[in-house]
XYZ file of C-alpha atoms in Angstrom:
787
model
C 0.138 -0.229 -0.411
C 1.294 3.354 -1.234
C 2.356 5.579 2.046
C 0.787 9.008 1.670
C 3.510 11.324 1.825
C 6.929 10.917 -0.328
C 9.838 12.849 -2.036
C 10.051 13.014 -5.701
C 12.904 14.954 -8.076
C 11.415 16.826 -10.629
C 13.954 14.024 -12.559
C 12.266 11.454 -11.163
C 9.234 12.966 -12.781
C 9.251 14.325 -15.784
C 12.236 11.872 -16.719
C 10.300 8.788 -16.796
C 7.002 10.729 -17.683
C 7.247 12.697 -20.682
C 11.079 11.270 -22.339
C 9.782 9.655 -25.350
C 12.351 8.365 -28.564
C 14.901 6.661 -29.359
C 19.053 6.173 -28.090
C 19.822 8.128 -30.062
C 24.792 8.696 -29.582
C 25.021 11.101 -31.911
C 22.655 14.075 -29.161
C 23.609 12.272 -26.043
C 26.774 10.205 -24.791
C 29.153 10.608 -22.143
C 30.789 12.926 -23.801
C 28.443 15.255 -24.057
C 27.002 15.385 -20.824
C 30.561 15.900 -19.351
C 30.646 19.135 -21.868
C 26.252 19.724 -21.507
C 27.838 20.048 -17.045
C 30.707 23.288 -18.561
C 28.134 24.735 -20.826
C 25.562 25.233 -18.190
C 28.170 26.643 -15.214
C 29.656 29.093 -18.906
C 26.877 29.612 -19.843
C 25.901 30.859 -16.481
C 28.526 32.494 -15.808
C 28.659 35.025 -18.197
C 24.361 36.925 -16.390
C 23.324 39.712 -14.535
C 22.879 39.758 -10.860
C 18.695 39.820 -12.221
C 20.096 36.089 -12.174
C 20.190 33.028 -9.935
C 21.432 30.005 -10.861
C 20.755 26.662 -9.540
C 17.836 27.788 -7.391
C 16.775 25.483 -5.275
C 12.341 25.052 -4.767
C 10.233 22.475 -3.590
C 7.448 22.160 -2.814
C 3.950 19.863 -1.486
C 1.692 18.937 -4.152
C -2.034 17.067 -2.712
C -2.945 14.758 -5.012
C -5.811 11.484 -5.085
C -5.112 11.501 -1.326
C -2.134 11.774 -1.279
C 0.929 13.960 -0.520
C 4.004 14.800 -2.802
C 6.796 16.513 -2.038
C 8.594 17.743 -5.279
C 11.805 19.328 -6.096
C 14.674 19.950 -7.605
C 17.468 22.655 -8.773
C 16.045 24.842 -11.910
C 19.086 26.086 -13.989
C 19.002 29.240 -13.897
C 15.909 32.278 -12.121
C 15.128 35.139 -13.583
C 13.860 38.916 -12.310
C 13.093 41.756 -13.965
C 10.896 43.753 -11.200
C 7.308 42.979 -11.474
C 8.123 38.946 -13.663
C 9.516 36.066 -13.016
C 11.701 33.632 -15.920
C 12.980 30.038 -15.668
C 15.366 29.768 -17.658
C 15.572 25.232 -18.787
C 19.690 25.024 -20.151
C 19.977 22.489 -22.686
C 22.405 21.808 -24.680
C 23.208 20.130 -28.197
C 26.021 19.314 -30.752
C 24.850 17.452 -34.038
C 21.691 19.615 -35.913
C 19.382 21.990 -33.324
C 16.023 21.460 -35.767
C 16.340 17.437 -34.446
C 16.928 17.476 -31.356
C 14.659 20.519 -29.651
C 12.000 19.391 -32.031
C 11.783 15.683 -30.686
C 13.237 16.994 -26.001
C 10.994 20.318 -25.960
C 7.753 18.574 -23.775
C 10.909 16.523 -22.150
C 12.395 19.988 -21.865
C 9.366 21.924 -20.641
C 8.253 20.133 -18.492
C 10.741 20.207 -16.708
C 11.006 23.841 -16.157
C 7.307 23.944 -15.599
C 7.602 21.904 -12.753
C 9.951 24.484 -11.006
C 7.663 26.725 -12.687
C 5.237 25.951 -10.367
C 7.198 25.206 -7.114
C 8.057 28.955 -7.232
C 4.321 29.503 -7.913
C 3.467 27.668 -4.693
C 6.351 28.745 -2.769
C 5.165 33.360 -3.673
C 2.279 32.613 -4.488
C 2.291 34.588 -7.841
C -0.119 33.751 -10.017
C 1.603 34.693 -13.789
C 5.473 32.723 -15.252
C 7.694 33.020 -17.375
C 9.607 30.026 -19.268
C 12.528 29.848 -21.344
C 14.443 26.887 -23.174
C 18.131 28.296 -24.270
C 19.889 25.803 -26.184
C 23.227 26.165 -26.637
C 25.268 24.335 -29.078
C 28.564 22.475 -27.734
C 30.045 22.910 -30.899
C 30.343 27.206 -31.240
C 28.111 28.328 -28.178
C 25.944 29.365 -30.575
C 21.757 30.612 -28.062
C 18.531 30.540 -29.133
C 15.693 30.242 -27.447
C 12.715 29.186 -26.731
C 9.841 31.391 -24.399
C 6.673 30.833 -22.932
C 4.339 32.093 -19.942
C 1.634 30.497 -18.173
C -0.664 30.434 -15.364
C -0.058 29.069 -12.278
C -3.173 27.574 -13.315
C -2.183 25.764 -16.056
C 0.954 24.741 -14.667
C -1.381 23.487 -11.416
C -2.871 20.774 -14.369
C 0.821 20.109 -16.193
C 1.954 18.925 -13.036
C -1.139 17.482 -11.824
C -1.619 15.856 -15.546
C 2.672 14.778 -14.461
C 1.971 12.567 -11.374
C -1.051 11.317 -12.282
C 0.546 9.048 -14.272
C 3.343 8.689 -13.007
C 1.369 7.427 -9.465
C 1.390 3.834 -11.016
C 5.047 3.401 -10.808
C 5.088 4.789 -8.171
C 2.908 1.773 -6.436
C 4.885 -0.566 -8.037
C 8.103 1.473 -6.061
C 6.622 1.981 -2.701
C 6.062 -2.017 -2.857
C 9.243 -2.969 -3.488
C 10.349 -1.153 -0.385
C 7.489 -2.023 1.744
C 8.050 -5.639 0.952
C 12.542 -4.153 1.330
C 12.257 -3.578 4.774
C 9.595 -5.709 6.058
C 11.745 -8.725 4.550
C 14.602 -7.031 6.436
C 13.891 -7.043 10.071
C 13.914 -11.222 9.787
C 17.980 -10.869 8.019
C 19.148 -14.004 9.366
C 23.204 -14.494 8.640
C 22.741 -16.504 5.857
C 25.116 -19.694 7.366
C 24.459 -21.758 9.931
C 27.950 -20.718 11.587
C 29.472 -18.191 11.228
C 33.910 -18.456 10.045
C 36.652 -16.536 12.971
C 36.927 -13.188 11.426
C 33.536 -12.443 9.372
C 32.018 -11.138 13.317
C 35.276 -8.896 12.827
C 33.707 -7.576 9.593
C 30.663 -7.380 10.041
C 30.809 -5.544 13.645
C 32.960 -2.949 11.647
C 31.141 -2.742 8.481
C 28.341 -1.940 10.544
C 29.848 1.117 12.161
C 31.378 3.196 9.026
C 27.857 3.248 7.759
C 26.524 4.205 10.977
C 29.449 6.941 11.756
C 30.270 7.603 8.177
C 33.524 7.482 7.372
C 36.061 5.217 5.334
C 38.011 2.010 6.565
C 39.668 -0.333 5.194
C 39.985 -3.706 6.066
C 42.577 -7.065 5.266
C 40.926 -10.354 5.652
C 42.188 -13.684 4.194
C 41.673 -14.606 1.643
C 38.402 -17.158 2.669
C 36.889 -15.813 5.162
C 33.679 -15.167 3.331
C 34.548 -11.318 2.593
C 31.422 -10.473 -0.352
C 28.652 -12.422 1.682
C 30.188 -10.557 5.543
C 30.560 -7.256 3.659
C 26.546 -7.476 1.671
C 24.718 -8.965 5.179
C 26.421 -5.939 7.290
C 25.306 -3.566 4.571
C 21.954 -5.011 4.839
C 21.390 -5.115 8.481
C 22.121 -1.540 7.886
C 19.716 -0.960 4.938
C 16.893 1.407 6.741
C 19.525 2.211 9.912
C 20.986 4.815 8.298
C 18.012 5.275 5.228
C 20.337 4.397 2.179
C 19.097 5.025 -1.295
C 21.706 2.804 -2.759
C 24.774 0.365 -2.142
C 27.594 0.387 -5.062
C 29.359 -3.142 -4.757
C 32.508 -2.235 -6.630
C 34.020 -5.252 -8.600
C 37.025 -4.873 -10.404
C 37.223 -9.329 -12.245
C 34.827 -10.760 -13.573
C 34.598 -13.276 -10.242
C 34.102 -10.730 -8.389
C 31.017 -10.278 -9.964
C 29.602 -13.315 -10.658
C 30.582 -13.918 -6.259
C 28.549 -11.050 -5.509
C 25.441 -11.548 -6.820
C 25.509 -15.341 -6.796
C 25.712 -13.420 -2.709
C 23.366 -11.591 -2.834
C 21.167 -14.070 -5.366
C 21.599 -15.859 -1.484
C 20.001 -13.027 0.733
C 16.726 -13.146 -2.090
C 16.908 -17.283 -1.988
C 16.832 -16.985 1.622
C 13.481 -14.160 1.444
C 15.417 -10.700 1.180
C 13.667 -8.805 -0.992
C 16.269 -6.241 -2.384
C 16.995 -5.114 -5.828
C 20.101 -5.994 -6.966
C 21.355 -5.435 -11.238
C 24.841 -6.060 -12.510
C 26.341 -3.576 -14.622
C 28.160 -4.263 -17.200
C 30.468 -3.020 -20.452
C 28.350 -1.748 -22.812
C 30.560 -4.143 -25.375
C 29.736 -7.306 -23.323
C 26.036 -6.055 -23.304
C 25.172 -5.223 -27.116
C 22.899 -6.912 -29.532
C 23.571 -4.705 -31.828
C 27.901 -6.262 -33.178
C 29.141 -3.469 -34.082
C 26.716 -0.805 -34.699
C 25.947 2.519 -33.571
C 23.867 4.442 -30.552
C 21.034 5.584 -32.821
C 18.054 4.766 -34.697
C 19.274 4.163 -37.914
C 21.739 1.976 -37.009
C 20.691 -0.326 -33.860
C 16.718 -1.622 -34.200
C 17.102 -1.357 -30.215
C 17.151 2.114 -30.202
C 14.520 2.974 -32.130
C 11.649 4.448 -29.700
C 13.580 2.562 -25.835
C 11.989 5.462 -24.066
C 9.291 4.953 -25.547
C 8.847 1.609 -24.779
C 11.001 1.848 -21.235
C 8.331 2.381 -19.260
C 6.600 -0.494 -20.173
C 9.670 -2.669 -19.213
C 10.225 -0.887 -16.337
C 6.990 -0.886 -15.035
C 6.593 -5.024 -15.167
C 10.693 -6.169 -14.947
C 10.637 -4.626 -11.983
C 7.073 -7.061 -10.735
C 8.740 -9.935 -11.514
C 12.372 -9.573 -11.747
C 14.712 -9.114 -8.402
C 17.969 -9.081 -9.177
C 19.034 -7.856 -12.642
C 22.178 -9.798 -13.470
C 23.040 -10.216 -17.342
C 21.266 -13.572 -18.082
C 17.877 -11.790 -17.172
C 18.329 -8.660 -18.600
C 18.769 -9.356 -22.253
C 16.447 -12.024 -21.688
C 13.136 -8.467 -20.858
C 15.670 -6.199 -23.982
C 13.965 -9.554 -26.090
C 11.243 -8.341 -25.306
C 11.037 -5.511 -25.561
C 13.526 -4.946 -28.186
C 15.167 -2.099 -26.471
C 18.692 -1.414 -25.413
C 20.401 -3.756 -23.207
C 23.254 -1.818 -21.464
C 20.893 0.752 -21.839
C 18.516 -0.226 -19.979
C 20.510 -1.603 -17.293
C 21.255 2.423 -15.927
C 17.570 2.370 -15.784
C 17.369 0.059 -13.658
C 19.836 1.061 -10.953
C 18.157 3.534 -10.725
C 15.038 1.945 -8.776
C 17.437 -1.098 -7.621
C 19.508 -0.800 -3.960
C 22.754 -3.087 -5.080
C 24.859 -2.073 -8.095
C 27.207 -4.374 -9.134
C 29.508 -3.030 -10.913
C 33.336 -2.135 -11.863
C 35.016 0.924 -10.127
C 34.509 2.468 -13.216
C 31.073 3.696 -13.262
C 32.028 5.423 -9.789
C 35.904 7.220 -10.060
C 35.513 6.764 -13.815
C 35.876 10.442 -15.605
C 34.379 9.629 -17.723
C 32.308 6.730 -17.347
C 31.273 7.447 -13.814
C 27.330 7.130 -13.688
C 26.032 10.237 -13.226
C 22.434 9.913 -12.287
C 23.475 9.422 -9.100
C 26.984 11.502 -8.689
C 26.097 14.539 -11.035
C 21.788 14.948 -9.847
C 21.193 18.415 -9.410
C 18.156 18.137 -8.080
C 18.778 14.604 -5.779
C 21.822 13.989 -3.656
C 21.655 9.861 -3.071
C 22.558 8.228 -0.259
C 24.925 6.236 -1.558
C 27.504 3.389 0.080
C 30.180 2.382 -1.366
C 31.796 -1.809 -0.361
C 35.097 -1.658 -2.547
C 36.629 -5.358 -3.216
C 39.473 -6.054 -3.777
C 40.913 -2.261 -3.356
C 44.751 -2.728 -3.699
C 43.705 -3.072 -7.675
C 42.603 0.835 -6.567
C 45.876 2.006 -7.204
C 46.662 0.937 -10.721
C 43.286 1.204 -12.025
C 42.258 4.735 -11.038
C 46.321 6.165 -12.894
C 44.805 4.690 -15.620
C 41.442 6.011 -15.851
C 43.179 10.046 -15.640
C 45.667 8.836 -18.317
C 46.070 8.592 -21.797
C 47.660 8.459 -25.734
C 47.256 9.589 -29.109
C 49.390 8.148 -32.064
C 49.989 9.546 -35.268
C 49.038 5.954 -35.894
C 46.259 6.661 -35.185
C 45.296 9.839 -36.935
C 46.873 8.433 -40.091
C 44.363 5.916 -39.562
C 41.376 8.066 -38.954
C 42.773 10.347 -41.763
C 42.807 7.744 -44.526
C 39.319 6.745 -43.731
C 38.583 10.367 -43.620
C 40.386 11.249 -47.216
C 36.449 10.040 -48.958
C 34.733 13.398 -46.981
C 34.116 16.096 -49.322
C 34.509 18.667 -46.485
C 35.797 22.007 -46.837
C 36.134 22.593 -43.159
C 37.763 19.313 -41.891
C 40.117 18.509 -44.770
C 41.664 22.009 -44.176
C 41.117 20.433 -39.952
C 42.809 17.591 -41.418
C 45.941 19.113 -43.444
C 46.787 21.632 -39.658
C 46.467 18.143 -37.445
C 49.653 16.864 -40.448
C 51.458 19.941 -39.404
C 51.284 19.213 -36.077
C 51.738 15.861 -35.776
C 54.944 16.516 -38.487
C 56.926 18.102 -36.145
C 56.480 16.126 -33.169
C 58.517 13.638 -35.578
C 61.231 16.127 -35.722
C 61.916 17.050 -32.326
C 64.761 15.686 -31.169
C 66.040 13.087 -28.834
C 68.576 13.038 -26.428
C 70.583 10.648 -24.437
C 70.283 12.531 -20.953
C 67.755 10.438 -18.913
C 68.829 7.584 -17.861
C 69.627 6.040 -21.562
C 65.532 6.023 -21.947
C 66.686 7.467 -25.792
C 63.026 6.730 -27.277
C 61.757 9.367 -24.774
C 60.500 12.373 -23.914
C 59.398 14.305 -21.262
C 57.618 17.714 -22.175
C 56.252 20.455 -19.810
C 53.346 20.912 -21.677
C 51.650 20.755 -25.452
C 51.233 23.427 -27.740
C 47.955 24.754 -27.069
C 47.373 25.630 -30.214
C 47.693 22.206 -30.780
C 45.210 21.729 -27.873
C 43.243 23.749 -29.827
C 43.273 22.222 -33.948
C 42.259 18.185 -31.922
C 39.202 20.050 -29.962
C 37.984 21.851 -33.458
C 39.075 18.303 -35.824
C 37.166 16.673 -32.576
C 33.770 18.828 -32.925
C 33.619 19.458 -37.200
C 33.988 15.204 -36.767
C 31.425 14.784 -34.056
C 28.788 17.770 -36.519
C 29.775 15.382 -39.809
C 28.964 12.159 -38.468
C 25.729 12.930 -36.328
C 24.743 14.136 -39.855
C 25.655 10.903 -41.827
C 24.406 8.036 -39.159
C 24.544 5.457 -41.839
C 28.933 6.571 -42.950
C 30.776 4.259 -40.112
C 33.747 5.465 -40.008
C 35.885 2.547 -37.505
C 38.995 3.981 -37.049
C 38.335 7.652 -36.739
C 35.783 6.613 -34.254
C 38.243 4.787 -32.013
C 40.133 8.067 -32.705
C 38.817 11.097 -31.342
C 36.958 9.467 -29.103
C 40.580 9.357 -27.488
C 41.516 12.769 -27.993
C 38.204 14.406 -26.663
C 39.961 12.261 -23.039
C 43.055 13.974 -24.635
C 42.315 17.415 -24.617
C 39.854 17.096 -20.933
C 43.062 15.245 -19.208
C 44.902 18.273 -20.672
C 42.660 20.963 -18.672
C 43.365 19.084 -15.378
C 47.190 18.210 -15.916
C 49.533 18.813 -12.823
C 51.949 18.309 -10.970
C 50.131 15.010 -10.819
C 50.342 13.969 -13.960
C 53.474 14.214 -16.396
C 53.522 14.350 -20.241
C 55.951 12.366 -22.344
C 56.628 11.373 -25.756
C 56.980 8.074 -26.699
C 59.337 7.304 -29.773
C 58.182 4.351 -32.006
C 60.405 2.640 -35.005
C 57.352 3.528 -37.480
C 55.735 5.926 -34.347
C 54.928 8.582 -32.060
C 52.737 8.260 -29.151
C 52.026 11.745 -26.728
C 51.197 10.029 -22.854
C 49.469 12.178 -20.767
C 50.659 9.266 -17.624
C 48.567 10.033 -14.189
C 50.426 9.957 -11.305
C 48.450 9.944 -8.414
C 44.527 10.052 -8.896
C 43.384 9.945 -4.695
C 42.886 13.916 -4.833
C 40.191 11.949 -7.914
C 38.926 9.231 -6.098
C 39.219 11.446 -2.796
C 36.730 13.669 -4.263
C 34.784 11.026 -4.958
C 34.577 8.832 -1.306
C 33.897 12.271 0.809
C 30.656 13.021 -1.784
C 29.148 9.310 -0.364
C 28.292 8.226 2.286
C 30.659 6.016 4.142
C 33.290 3.143 1.731
C 33.833 -0.021 2.789
C 37.719 -0.884 1.031
C 38.636 -4.063 1.808
C 41.081 -7.703 0.081
C 43.261 -9.758 1.372
C 45.901 -7.643 0.041
C 46.299 -4.336 2.063
C 50.070 -4.613 2.779
C 51.774 -2.395 4.276
C 48.436 -0.161 5.128
C 50.359 3.489 5.066
C 52.084 2.778 1.740
C 47.615 1.792 0.575
C 45.714 4.399 2.567
C 48.584 6.587 1.140
C 48.092 5.922 -2.272
C 44.474 5.902 -2.917
C 43.290 8.845 -0.168
C 46.727 10.177 0.622
C 44.911 10.261 3.896
C 46.485 7.539 7.250
C 42.958 6.429 9.160
C 42.373 5.762 12.541
C 39.345 3.185 11.026
C 41.200 0.095 9.911
C 40.390 -2.691 10.571
C 42.733 -6.173 10.147
C 41.828 -9.598 10.539
C 44.471 -13.010 10.959
C 43.560 -15.672 9.014
C 41.258 -18.236 11.138
C 42.694 -21.350 9.077
C 45.364 -23.965 9.907
C 48.867 -22.351 9.769
C 50.494 -26.197 9.368
C 48.015 -26.313 5.697
C 49.936 -24.546 3.862
C 53.391 -25.769 3.544
C 55.243 -22.661 2.214
C 58.101 -23.494 1.464
C 61.403 -20.964 -0.369
C 64.071 -21.431 -2.659
C 66.531 -18.821 -2.123
C 69.609 -20.737 -3.920
C 68.193 -19.756 -7.440
C 68.497 -16.451 -9.030
C 65.887 -14.621 -10.528
C 66.716 -11.045 -11.899
C 66.456 -10.511 -15.723
C 70.091 -11.573 -16.224
C 70.543 -14.722 -14.841
C 67.611 -16.312 -15.491
C 69.268 -17.597 -18.415
C 71.145 -19.367 -16.515
C 69.169 -20.519 -13.758
C 66.351 -22.147 -16.632
C 66.836 -25.493 -15.960
C 67.089 -25.342 -12.689
C 63.668 -23.380 -12.260
C 62.424 -26.579 -14.744
C 63.766 -29.153 -12.307
C 62.671 -27.948 -9.094
C 58.731 -27.049 -10.909
C 58.920 -30.738 -12.472
C 60.097 -31.686 -9.099
C 57.066 -29.463 -7.179
C 54.015 -31.002 -9.193
C 55.203 -34.482 -9.017
C 55.862 -34.885 -5.690
C 51.253 -35.589 -5.055
C 49.306 -36.168 -8.509
C 46.950 -33.233 -8.486
C 46.353 -29.610 -9.713
C 48.728 -26.859 -9.817
C 49.347 -23.483 -11.366
C 52.976 -21.989 -11.629
C 52.458 -18.117 -11.527
C 56.079 -16.408 -14.347
C 57.241 -13.082 -13.904
C 56.812 -12.436 -18.219
C 55.066 -14.350 -20.830
C 58.204 -13.684 -22.254
C 59.988 -16.031 -19.999
C 56.370 -18.548 -20.340
C 57.114 -18.767 -23.208
C 60.747 -20.410 -23.120
C 59.475 -22.297 -19.711
C 56.870 -24.030 -21.940
C 59.729 -24.677 -25.285
C 62.403 -26.591 -22.526
C 59.898 -28.300 -20.070
C 59.242 -31.647 -20.696
C 56.787 -34.344 -18.471
C 58.037 -37.872 -19.279
C 54.821 -38.549 -16.874
C 51.521 -38.209 -17.748
C 50.895 -34.790 -17.241
C 48.454 -31.520 -18.515
C 50.189 -29.045 -19.162
C 47.892 -25.531 -19.790
C 49.876 -22.672 -20.449
C 47.361 -18.687 -20.372
C 47.893 -16.390 -23.463
C 47.841 -12.670 -24.453
C 44.065 -12.074 -24.351
C 43.059 -14.636 -23.734
C 38.972 -14.310 -23.729
C 35.968 -15.073 -20.808
C 35.513 -18.302 -22.364
C 38.743 -18.810 -22.669
C 39.406 -17.991 -19.296
C 36.783 -20.206 -18.484
C 37.874 -23.234 -20.247
C 41.714 -23.674 -18.663
C 39.819 -22.489 -15.276
C 38.085 -26.149 -15.767
C 40.515 -28.020 -16.267
C 41.750 -27.788 -12.644
C 38.292 -30.161 -12.168
C 37.926 -31.615 -8.190
C 39.049 -35.252 -7.653
C 41.434 -36.260 -10.528
C 43.213 -39.161 -11.337
C 46.627 -37.001 -13.206
C 47.601 -34.082 -12.345
C 47.463 -30.623 -14.609
C 49.808 -27.526 -13.960
C 47.998 -24.722 -15.440
C 51.207 -22.217 -16.786
C 50.114 -19.001 -15.684
C 52.295 -15.249 -15.542
C 51.576 -13.051 -12.235
C 49.497 -10.479 -11.639
C 47.581 -11.356 -14.419
C 43.881 -12.696 -14.794
C 44.351 -15.718 -12.721
C 47.184 -14.788 -10.393
C 43.238 -13.224 -8.342
C 40.058 -13.834 -7.697
C 39.829 -17.105 -9.155
C 38.538 -20.064 -6.388
C 39.223 -23.285 -6.950
C 38.124 -24.530 -3.636
C 38.899 -28.482 -2.008
C 41.293 -30.776 -4.010
C 40.669 -28.823 -8.039
C 43.707 -26.852 -6.758
C 46.796 -28.492 -3.994
C 49.944 -26.845 -5.757
C 51.431 -23.722 -5.962
C 54.356 -22.497 -7.245
C 55.811 -18.645 -8.151
C 58.883 -18.017 -9.866
C 60.593 -14.523 -9.261
C 58.568 -11.722 -7.255
C 55.944 -10.663 -9.496
C 58.178 -6.910 -10.280
C 57.105 -4.595 -12.090
C 59.158 -2.804 -15.720
C 61.395 -1.583 -15.484
C 60.025 1.037 -18.148
C 59.798 4.692 -18.614
C 56.733 5.370 -16.210
C 58.009 3.762 -13.850
C 60.832 5.537 -13.546
C 58.966 8.222 -13.652
C 56.479 6.650 -10.722
C 59.279 6.073 -9.599
C 60.504 10.027 -9.579
C 57.935 11.974 -8.498
C 57.159 9.676 -4.811
C 61.407 10.991 -3.630
C 60.121 13.644 -4.792
C 58.201 13.601 -1.714
C 59.548 12.326 0.400
C 58.431 8.939 0.502
C 60.365 5.246 -0.815
C 60.016 5.153 -4.685
C 61.983 1.996 -4.943
C 58.714 0.229 -2.355
C 55.958 2.117 -4.190
C 56.460 1.629 -7.356
C 58.074 -1.561 -7.292
C 58.439 -4.052 -3.392
C 54.819 -2.769 -2.600
C 53.113 -3.981 -6.095
C 55.300 -7.068 -5.862
C 54.424 -8.889 -2.849
C 51.199 -7.886 -3.524
C 50.872 -9.725 -6.283
C 52.576 -12.296 -4.359
C 50.773 -12.989 -1.993
C 47.610 -12.764 -3.863
C 48.841 -15.393 -5.797
C 49.662 -17.813 -2.385
C 46.203 -17.107 -1.688
C 44.893 -18.358 -4.951
C 45.395 -21.834 -2.183
C 43.777 -22.072 1.202
C 39.877 -20.521 1.098
C 38.687 -22.725 3.358
C 39.080 -24.716 7.087
C 39.746 -28.123 5.079
C 41.954 -26.902 1.468
C 45.240 -28.074 2.386
C 48.365 -27.531 -0.057
C 52.351 -26.612 -0.133
C 53.083 -23.498 -2.329
C 57.227 -23.362 -3.826
C 58.488 -19.839 -3.978
C 62.143 -19.753 -5.987
C 63.610 -17.038 -5.831
C 66.903 -15.684 -4.149
C 65.470 -12.337 -2.332
C 62.418 -14.065 -1.115
C 64.556 -14.173 1.704
C 65.657 -10.225 1.512
C 64.467 -8.066 4.864
C 62.372 -5.862 3.371
C 60.798 -8.684 1.920
C 60.024 -10.858 4.777
C 58.733 -7.845 5.949
C 56.143 -7.381 3.809
C 54.861 -11.479 4.091
C 51.380 -11.696 6.323
C 52.262 -12.848 10.206
C 50.367 -16.395 9.405
C 52.998 -16.359 6.641
C 55.803 -17.033 8.471
C 56.411 -20.712 9.059
C 57.869 -21.339 5.993
C 60.642 -23.673 4.868
C 63.835 -22.206 3.230
C 65.723 -25.526 0.773
C 69.381 -25.900 -1.055
C 68.159 -28.105 -4.251
C 65.321 -30.751 -5.106
C 66.365 -32.894 -2.627
C 65.426 -30.667 -0.171
C 62.636 -29.952 -1.627
C 60.773 -33.905 -1.984
C 61.754 -34.897 1.357
C 60.003 -31.388 3.091
C 56.601 -32.585 0.672
C 56.931 -36.290 1.342
C 56.283 -34.673 4.975
C 53.764 -32.742 5.107
C 51.769 -34.633 3.070
C 52.603 -37.981 5.355
C 51.383 -36.258 7.742
């Protein structure tokens, strides 16, 4: 039953009731949304004193025994003598006439709501509305003006609310069922594992006190179920709107979704949606997102209302399979459907990008002018956030990309585009004439640049704008390389605007190419800006040691709000062995290769079972593949570069339970199989790590090292040692996943017993055994398996 009183934002109301027509990324896309926000501020900043920007308005409207508090923030309020005008600003790319004709009722509906709220507040009888349309290309401005009486506005706004009531009944019914079910919430398993109670209490406290907190908890204790249970137990107490469960790996998506299903199956009536990449969800391979190219884009906003109503009644959890079923039923885009479902779900399972990426983030939750959501973040595998956030703010464009785009566009008969391409060619040619001097530690193929020519950036922006206009006016023409290049150009120009001491620009000379890089050294400022906008954030991982390193590089601050959970599993179930007699430094790898192979063979032949061997690089993996030969009956599989999800699953499926013969999988340390996979019981009984997993000694890492040292930090530890040992500890963590798991780990590298490496071992892994040769290895393994 619907409550008598409820709150509704203008955007929620009008977007649902009045938006219609097609998905059309010629007019609406991530880039145009970012530009739209900037143009709003640009236009508002030019107005005189009679113009008031971002004015909050609200009012209670009584309709059909309901009291609705409608609220929002109008773009502008103009007062001239006795006249008042509500200004609604819209920016566009592409054809102005098409944009206005297809969206004016939607735009006008927003302004009508704001105008009515103002009339109610100020008790005035008439008011003006101005729709301001601004080109994102040349900032040319057009106006559409209207005049209303308060009676006309009352009729309009009440009709919108009346149309929304059916849907609101559905939402309120879902919320009531959720809240009632949460009263009987119980932990979904018979008993808690050691450490789970501490983790649950910590997260509940974190949520209640609106804090940022870090948790290091060992692999296998049930971090996912603990974090979701804690969030459910406080959901109503903190008046939460949504939880984001952020995870960087496909396996994390599945685990979070499966855990939410467990709660759903025991009667907890939550709604949850999994957001996947657009490419993975797309039903029209390589077609553009507009009605002329894609069948599923046509009439999307006219169909989505019925699809949402029926789907929210029928389903609780929206994963890839369910979302695509709904999309096929209603002939709508599954990716956009997943985004729209997220507005009405309690939990959103998604990648870091949807929250932290400067362009791809979900603006509907983080930058809506008329609604502030109570959002809470559960950030899984948080050790990944350092590299991931750095990559979000780093970008590159190359001469070869430009030449490929130019080649596609050479047939275009457009003078402005031809002129812009010629000008851009001149700039790129200038980069090829720059002299590289051997003055940067022998990195003769790299050159640091203090800045780029302002005219070059202007030229990139101009060419990008011209291409936007041309492609929007010619939707049936496909320029794949040009699309890719100008997408990168857009990000490149946006990142260039952000450049400060936390960025470096450099030129990379290749054999037949030149690349211009913007490299983000430290993204913590950007991550922080998001973390402090939400109600609370809990970052957790099995490997956050040393915690001070992760706090510094993720949130640039030290928190007393942290929890380190001891490993609850019997230390004797892990047989940790270190061979420190073999050198795996790069120049010694060829020399020690045969001995490494002998150690691996001895390790995996000691007991029939499944083994993973992690190697320092693909180059080394290929050498192992060439030289390693088994006389015995052993299944040997190798990771390859750019494996598809299907190929990864095939690889993991080889690790069968209760094996009759040995399977050995070779993979690269720090890669997809080194973390986030769950091979329980005897699906994995042994892990060997060859080398210490150091990041490569490349140019960008040298920049990082210098940057950290300039901040008074230990450059080597922050750039190489800490990331390396995180990779190692993640790989070791693949082995013991439950109380009953038992197995051996063999670490091969002389550096493992160096003090600075040993200091980063978790304390539950300090019962290692040191061997000198394969005879020692055989004995240690025999003793372990015979006990």
